[in-house]
Amino acid sequence: MLTAIVGINWGDEGKGRMVDLLSESYDIICRYQGGNNAGHTVINDKGKFVLNLLPSGILRSETVNVMGGGMVIDLEHLSNEIASLTNKGIEITPRNLKISDKAFICMPYHKSQDILEEDRLADKKYGSTKRGIAPVYGDKYMKKALRMYDLFNENTERLAELIEWKNLTLKSYNAEADFEKSLSWLNQYKKTIMPYITDTTEYLLTAREQGKKIMFEAQLGALRDIDYGIYPYTTSSQTLAAYATIGAGVPGARLDGVIGVIKAYSSCVGEGPFTAELFGEEAEALREAGAEYGAATGRPRRVGGFDIPASRYGIQMQGATELALTKLDVLSYMEKIPVCVAYEVDGQITKSFPSGEKLQNAKPIYEYLEGFKTNISKCKNENDLPAAAKNYIDYIENAVKCPIKYVSVGAGREDYFMRGQK
Ligand code: GDP
Ligand code: MG
């Protein structure tokens, strides 16, 4: 069985939390895109963890975790993440962590370039996490990047060529990448990382033949996809489920299902059009209730009501076969629950998700549903919910036209229920 678990919105829907829960039924969890700009918070019996690069199955000792070739990996960050989890008692060995030999290496000069460009843009910034992700993906497509397999040979000539090329750009920012420093950075961190590097394509192909269950874990959400998201305020990789098998290293495989993680309201970290955005006291109350501060950056997230046009589009782009609705408990303080039901674009009401200038100019049309005003964080069964909360779930399910199978009512692993259970 091959399942992708992906974000429907702008990211931070609670994917890490859902992977931590659902990974129990899978043998292998595979991250297929992105880098350490991800922040997946997981809270379970072992503690609280923020995962940037490691797949969220790393906290289960039986699960094998794969970092696919579609990823970009900062060796220093990964070394630190492994060390910090090991210090918390999580065992990480080449048995339960396998890094694709084809994943790309995010170098310190990528990070510098990201910071320099974002600072140059000043108030026109893209909202980058400044971790080098856009520059390294850019270099990948320019065919000027290093891959994990390059760590196995002392190809200093290639590094020197890459740095010479990169400096053509960095010099225009009055900066420079240094060959010796880059080489010693690679040598310093490759010692920790090399034991995990392997041909993960072969590993996954064999696992499939053996009937192993594989879950592909995405970073961010549909609206951050480089091609179908809110470009240029997107990430630089494909966050869509259709890319899962490609980024994982088994492009010929077919997914059996796509679980879309969708939040009971909206949040968006960084810049870009965010039609359903709420402001003032209404926003502050929701941000506080949902603790909406970036896991990777600590930035306050922009917040809004559930956005039907954006979510419906996200579900269609992901091809979600079922949904996990998260953070329903957060809404329990509200008298009335705001829902963005449509957009007004150039005087027209639309339920579809526009692009470009039309999206920039879109205004939300809000309706309000009855609040449930009850702490639901201990609910283990849909039937225990107040009628207004049940109504809210049904309303969203009908609006987005995809079955909601799981409902999460707290950050802990067991704080959820499945729908349709007696
Ligand atoms: P991800 O990037 O999609 O993995 O999501 P993040 O981890 O960045 O953000 C989700 C945040 O919400 C984390 O701090 C989770 O611990 C928390 N969380 C997840 N599900 C729930 C839930 O159902 N209720 C509450 N109150 N918090 C949740
Ligand atoms: Mg996150």
mmCIF file of C-alpha atoms in Angstrom, residues 69-295:
data_model
loop_
_atom_site.group_PDB
_atom_site.id
_atom_site.type_symbol
_atom_site.label_atom_id
_atom_site.label_comp_id
_atom_site.label_asym_id
_atom_site.label_seq_id
_atom_site.Cartn_x
_atom_site.Cartn_y
_atom_site.Cartn_z
ATOM 1 C CA GLY A 69 16.005 12.370 -3.844
ATOM 2 C CA GLY A 70 13.479 15.211 -4.211
ATOM 3 C CA MET A 71 14.788 16.725 -0.981
ATOM 4 C CA VAL A 72 17.469 19.370 -0.462
ATOM 5 C CA ILE A 73 19.555 18.661 2.596
ATOM 6 C CA ASP A 74 21.675 21.024 4.687
ATOM 7 C CA LEU A 75 24.236 18.604 6.151
ATOM 8 C CA GLU A 76 24.937 20.771 9.184
ATOM 9 C CA HIS A 77 21.257 21.106 10.027
ATOM 10 C CA LEU A 78 20.678 17.398 9.578
ATOM 11 C CA SER A 79 23.668 16.517 11.797
ATOM 12 C CA ASN A 80 22.290 18.808 14.502
ATOM 13 C CA GLU A 81 18.776 17.412 14.151
ATOM 14 C CA ILE A 82 20.051 13.846 14.470
ATOM 15 C CA ALA A 83 22.153 14.836 17.518
ATOM 16 C CA SER A 84 19.271 16.622 19.202
ATOM 17 C CA LEU A 85 16.922 13.648 18.769
ATOM 18 C CA THR A 86 19.603 11.215 19.880
ATOM 19 C CA ASN A 87 20.068 13.339 23.021
ATOM 20 C CA LYS A 88 16.366 12.939 23.700
ATOM 21 C CA GLY A 89 16.731 9.172 23.576
ATOM 22 C CA ILE A 90 15.573 8.555 19.987
ATOM 23 C CA GLU A 91 17.655 5.888 18.339
ATOM 24 C CA ILE A 92 18.764 6.850 14.822
ATOM 25 C CA THR A 93 20.857 4.346 12.903
ATOM 26 C CA PRO A 94 21.324 3.398 9.234
ATOM 27 C CA ARG A 95 18.626 0.790 9.878
ATOM 28 C CA ASN A 96 15.855 3.315 10.527
ATOM 29 C CA LEU A 97 17.183 6.287 8.531
ATOM 30 C CA LYS A 98 18.073 6.069 4.861
ATOM 31 C CA ILE A 99 19.094 9.117 2.857
ATOM 32 C CA SER A 100 18.886 9.058 -0.923
ATOM 33 C CA ASP A 101 22.229 9.266 -2.677
ATOM 34 C CA LYS A 102 20.440 11.529 -5.173
ATOM 35 C CA ALA A 103 19.194 14.169 -2.711
ATOM 36 C CA PHE A 104 20.764 17.580 -3.236
ATOM 37 C CA ILE A 105 23.115 19.267 -0.798
ATOM 38 C CA CYS A 106 22.121 22.677 0.496
ATOM 39 C CA MET A 107 25.427 24.508 1.006
ATOM 40 C CA PRO A 108 26.185 27.428 3.342
ATOM 41 C CA TYR A 109 26.480 29.660 0.257
ATOM 42 C CA HIS A 110 22.877 28.826 -0.650
ATOM 43 C CA LYS A 111 21.816 30.080 2.737
ATOM 44 C CA SER A 112 23.886 33.264 2.286
ATOM 45 C CA GLN A 113 22.356 33.868 -1.123
ATOM 46 C CA ASP A 114 18.847 33.404 0.274
ATOM 47 C CA ILE A 115 19.477 35.905 3.093
ATOM 48 C CA LEU A 116 21.141 38.442 0.774
ATOM 49 C CA GLU A 117 18.319 38.333 -1.749
ATOM 50 C CA GLU A 118 15.518 38.476 0.802
ATOM 51 C CA ASP A 119 17.227 41.464 2.470
ATOM 52 C CA ARG A 120 17.686 43.142 -0.911
ATOM 53 C CA LEU A 121 13.963 42.755 -1.587
ATOM 54 C CA ALA A 122 13.244 44.535 1.738
ATOM 55 C CA ASP A 123 9.499 45.235 1.914
ATOM 56 C CA LYS A 124 8.935 43.318 -1.333
ATOM 57 C CA LYS A 125 10.312 40.136 0.251
ATOM 58 C CA TYR A 126 8.900 36.692 -0.588
ATOM 59 C CA GLY A 127 8.743 35.541 2.999
ATOM 60 C CA SER A 128 11.593 33.063 2.663
ATOM 61 C CA THR A 129 12.694 31.077 5.702
ATOM 62 C CA LYS A 130 16.261 32.085 4.639
ATOM 63 C CA ARG A 131 17.516 28.519 4.768
ATOM 64 C CA GLY A 132 18.840 28.408 1.213
ATOM 65 C CA ILE A 133 15.985 26.407 -0.250
ATOM 66 C CA ALA A 134 15.208 28.537 -3.338
ATOM 67 C CA PRO A 135 18.909 28.957 -4.309
ATOM 68 C CA VAL A 136 19.647 25.220 -4.042
ATOM 69 C CA TYR A 137 16.584 24.221 -6.065
ATOM 70 C CA GLY A 138 17.519 26.923 -8.575
ATOM 71 C CA ASP A 139 21.014 25.462 -8.847
ATOM 72 C CA LYS A 140 19.555 21.962 -9.226
ATOM 73 C CA TYR A 141 17.747 23.058 -12.362
ATOM 74 C CA MET A 142 20.825 24.961 -13.553
ATOM 75 C CA LYS A 143 22.698 21.674 -13.088
ATOM 76 C CA LYS A 144 25.115 23.343 -10.683
ATOM 77 C CA ALA A 145 24.415 21.505 -7.443
ATOM 78 C CA LEU A 146 26.042 18.705 -5.491
ATOM 79 C CA ARG A 147 24.221 15.524 -4.645
ATOM 80 C CA MET A 148 24.683 13.187 -1.730
ATOM 81 C CA TYR A 149 26.654 10.734 -3.857
ATOM 82 C CA ASP A 150 29.262 13.460 -4.410
ATOM 83 C CA LEU A 151 30.289 13.035 -0.775
ATOM 84 C CA PHE A 152 31.828 9.684 -1.665
ATOM 85 C CA ASN A 153 34.564 11.093 -3.873
ATOM 86 C CA GLU A 154 36.963 13.946 -3.332
ATOM 87 C CA ASN A 155 35.839 15.870 -6.377
ATOM 88 C CA THR A 156 37.305 19.200 -5.346
ATOM 89 C CA GLU A 157 37.507 20.365 -8.935
ATOM 90 C CA ARG A 158 33.722 20.325 -9.277
ATOM 91 C CA LEU A 159 33.281 22.204 -6.011
ATOM 92 C CA ALA A 160 35.797 24.815 -7.170
ATOM 93 C CA GLU A 161 33.874 25.236 -10.440
ATOM 94 C CA LEU A 162 30.562 25.581 -8.646
ATOM 95 C CA ILE A 163 31.967 28.194 -6.298
ATOM 96 C CA GLU A 164 33.514 30.149 -9.121
ATOM 97 C CA TRP A 165 30.104 30.210 -10.803
ATOM 98 C CA LYS A 166 28.231 31.073 -7.614
ATOM 99 C CA ASN A 167 30.568 33.960 -6.921
ATOM 100 C CA LEU A 168 29.537 35.599 -10.187
ATOM 101 C CA THR A 169 26.220 36.123 -8.420
ATOM 102 C CA LEU A 170 27.352 36.639 -4.835
ATOM 103 C CA LYS A 171 29.839 39.347 -5.841
ATOM 104 C CA SER A 172 26.997 41.539 -7.018
ATOM 105 C CA TYR A 173 25.781 41.487 -3.412
ATOM 106 C CA ASN A 174 29.341 42.278 -2.203
ATOM 107 C CA ALA A 175 29.638 38.761 -0.830
ATOM 108 C CA GLU A 176 31.739 35.750 -1.696
ATOM 109 C CA ALA A 177 31.743 31.987 -1.112
ATOM 110 C CA ASP A 178 35.077 30.581 -0.024
ATOM 111 C CA PHE A 179 36.333 27.311 -1.488
ATOM 112 C CA GLU A 180 38.355 26.183 1.569
ATOM 113 C CA LYS A 181 35.532 26.951 3.971
ATOM 114 C CA SER A 182 32.998 25.137 1.795
ATOM 115 C CA LEU A 183 35.258 22.115 1.501
ATOM 116 C CA SER A 184 35.927 21.914 5.217
ATOM 117 C CA TRP A 185 32.180 22.300 5.904
ATOM 118 C CA LEU A 186 31.515 19.322 3.617
ATOM 119 C CA ASN A 187 34.284 17.282 5.241
ATOM 120 C CA GLN A 188 33.114 18.144 8.738
ATOM 121 C CA TYR A 189 29.526 17.009 8.272
ATOM 122 C CA LYS A 190 29.905 14.194 5.809
ATOM 123 C CA LYS A 191 31.331 11.995 8.570
ATOM 124 C CA THR A 192 27.994 12.018 10.377
ATOM 125 C CA ILE A 193 25.817 11.771 7.295
ATOM 126 C CA MET A 194 27.585 9.266 5.051
ATOM 127 C CA PRO A 195 26.599 6.111 6.926
ATOM 128 C CA TYR A 196 22.932 6.846 6.168
ATOM 129 C CA ILE A 197 23.357 7.478 2.451
ATOM 130 C CA THR A 198 22.193 4.672 0.232
ATOM 131 C CA ASP A 199 20.368 3.872 -2.984
ATOM 132 C CA THR A 200 16.885 4.470 -1.577
ATOM 133 C CA THR A 201 15.253 3.765 -4.932
ATOM 134 C CA GLU A 202 16.497 0.206 -4.794
ATOM 135 C CA TYR A 203 15.480 -0.012 -1.150
ATOM 136 C CA LEU A 204 11.929 1.192 -1.871
ATOM 137 C CA LEU A 205 11.523 -0.991 -4.960
ATOM 138 C CA THR A 206 12.491 -4.064 -2.946
ATOM 139 C CA ALA A 207 10.232 -3.001 -0.075
ATOM 140 C CA ARG A 208 7.328 -2.729 -2.500
ATOM 141 C CA GLU A 209 7.980 -6.200 -3.859
ATOM 142 C CA GLN A 210 7.865 -7.452 -0.300
ATOM 143 C CA GLY A 211 4.461 -5.810 0.164
ATOM 144 C CA LYS A 212 5.703 -3.215 2.656
ATOM 145 C CA LYS A 213 3.406 -0.279 3.407
ATOM 146 C CA ILE A 214 4.897 3.041 2.460
ATOM 147 C CA MET A 215 3.722 6.514 3.425
ATOM 148 C CA PHE A 216 5.016 9.546 1.555
ATOM 149 C CA GLU A 217 5.184 12.631 3.753
ATOM 150 C CA ALA A 218 4.907 16.105 2.231
ATOM 151 C CA GLN A 219 6.122 19.385 3.523
ATOM 152 C CA LEU A 220 4.028 22.592 3.297
ATOM 153 C CA GLY A 221 0.695 22.526 1.441
ATOM 154 C CA ALA A 222 -0.942 22.609 -1.983
ATOM 155 C CA LEU A 223 -1.001 26.403 -2.090
ATOM 156 C CA ARG A 224 2.783 26.498 -1.715
ATOM 157 C CA ASP A 225 3.448 24.199 -4.648
ATOM 158 C CA ILE A 226 5.908 25.819 -7.069
ATOM 159 C CA ASP A 227 3.655 25.188 -10.085
ATOM 160 C CA TYR A 228 0.093 25.317 -8.752
ATOM 161 C CA GLY A 229 0.447 27.438 -5.610
ATOM 162 C CA ILE A 230 0.482 31.192 -5.052
ATOM 163 C CA TYR A 231 3.665 31.788 -7.067
ATOM 164 C CA PRO A 232 6.064 33.462 -6.335
ATOM 165 C CA TYR A 233 5.051 33.162 -2.658
ATOM 166 C CA THR A 234 5.419 29.430 -2.919
ATOM 167 C CA THR A 235 8.179 27.107 -1.978
ATOM 168 C CA SER A 236 10.623 25.960 -4.660
ATOM 169 C CA SER A 237 9.534 22.345 -4.909
ATOM 170 C CA GLN A 238 6.429 20.291 -5.666
ATOM 171 C CA THR A 239 4.314 19.810 -2.552
ATOM 172 C CA LEU A 240 1.633 17.864 -4.448
ATOM 173 C CA ALA A 241 0.906 14.176 -4.008
ATOM 174 C CA ALA A 242 1.386 13.624 -7.739
ATOM 175 C CA TYR A 243 5.077 14.292 -7.140
ATOM 176 C CA ALA A 244 5.373 11.948 -4.147
ATOM 177 C CA THR A 245 6.613 8.889 -5.960
ATOM 178 C CA ILE A 246 8.960 10.976 -8.115
ATOM 179 C CA GLY A 247 10.578 12.773 -5.193
ATOM 180 C CA ALA A 248 10.692 9.546 -3.227
ATOM 181 C CA GLY A 249 12.610 7.778 -5.986
ATOM 182 C CA VAL A 250 9.980 5.364 -7.311
ATOM 183 C CA PRO A 251 8.385 7.362 -10.157
ATOM 184 C CA GLY A 252 6.768 4.316 -11.727
ATOM 185 C CA ALA A 253 4.700 3.487 -8.651
ATOM 186 C CA ARG A 254 1.007 4.354 -8.290
ATOM 187 C CA LEU A 255 -0.459 5.762 -5.103
ATOM 188 C CA ASP A 256 -3.314 3.847 -3.487
ATOM 189 C CA GLY A 257 -4.580 6.868 -1.571
ATOM 190 C CA VAL A 258 -3.936 10.477 -0.661
ATOM 191 C CA ILE A 259 -4.693 11.733 2.835
ATOM 192 C CA GLY A 260 -5.145 15.495 2.836
ATOM 193 C CA VAL A 261 -4.458 17.283 6.096
ATOM 194 C CA ILE A 262 -6.715 20.292 6.417
ATOM 195 C CA LYS A 263 -7.022 22.739 9.268
ATOM 196 C CA ALA A 264 -10.350 23.844 10.804
ATOM 197 C CA TYR A 265 -9.324 27.456 10.049
ATOM 198 C CA SER A 266 -6.617 29.073 7.897
ATOM 199 C CA SER A 267 -3.058 30.102 8.640
ATOM 200 C CA CYS A 268 -0.324 31.356 6.370
ATOM 201 C CA VAL A 269 3.231 32.097 7.354
ATOM 202 C CA GLY A 270 5.108 34.722 5.360
ATOM 203 C CA GLU A 271 4.025 36.841 2.435
ATOM 204 C CA GLY A 272 1.589 36.465 -0.438
ATOM 205 C CA PRO A 273 -2.137 36.659 -1.094
ATOM 206 C CA PHE A 274 -4.196 35.251 1.772
ATOM 207 C CA THR A 275 -7.770 36.170 0.974
ATOM 208 C CA ALA A 276 -9.436 34.854 4.122
ATOM 209 C CA GLU A 277 -7.055 36.767 6.417
ATOM 210 C CA LEU A 278 -8.566 38.210 9.580
ATOM 211 C CA PHE A 279 -7.124 41.256 11.313
ATOM 212 C CA GLY A 280 -7.198 43.025 14.654
ATOM 213 C CA GLU A 281 -8.665 41.417 17.743
ATOM 214 C CA GLU A 282 -10.378 38.634 15.821
ATOM 215 C CA ALA A 283 -6.987 37.567 14.386
ATOM 216 C CA GLU A 284 -5.143 37.930 17.675
ATOM 217 C CA ALA A 285 -7.641 35.753 19.502
ATOM 218 C CA LEU A 286 -7.384 33.012 16.855
ATOM 219 C CA ARG A 287 -3.560 33.201 16.716
ATOM 220 C CA GLU A 288 -3.364 32.845 20.498
ATOM 221 C CA ALA A 289 -5.937 30.023 20.634
ATOM 222 C CA GLY A 290 -4.167 28.087 17.894
ATOM 223 C CA ALA A 291 -0.604 29.012 19.035
ATOM 224 C CA GLU A 292 0.077 30.058 15.459
ATOM 225 C CA TYR A 293 3.786 30.807 15.511
ATOM 226 C CA GLY A 294 6.122 29.176 12.958
ATOM 227 C CA ALA A 295 7.793 25.965 14.160
#
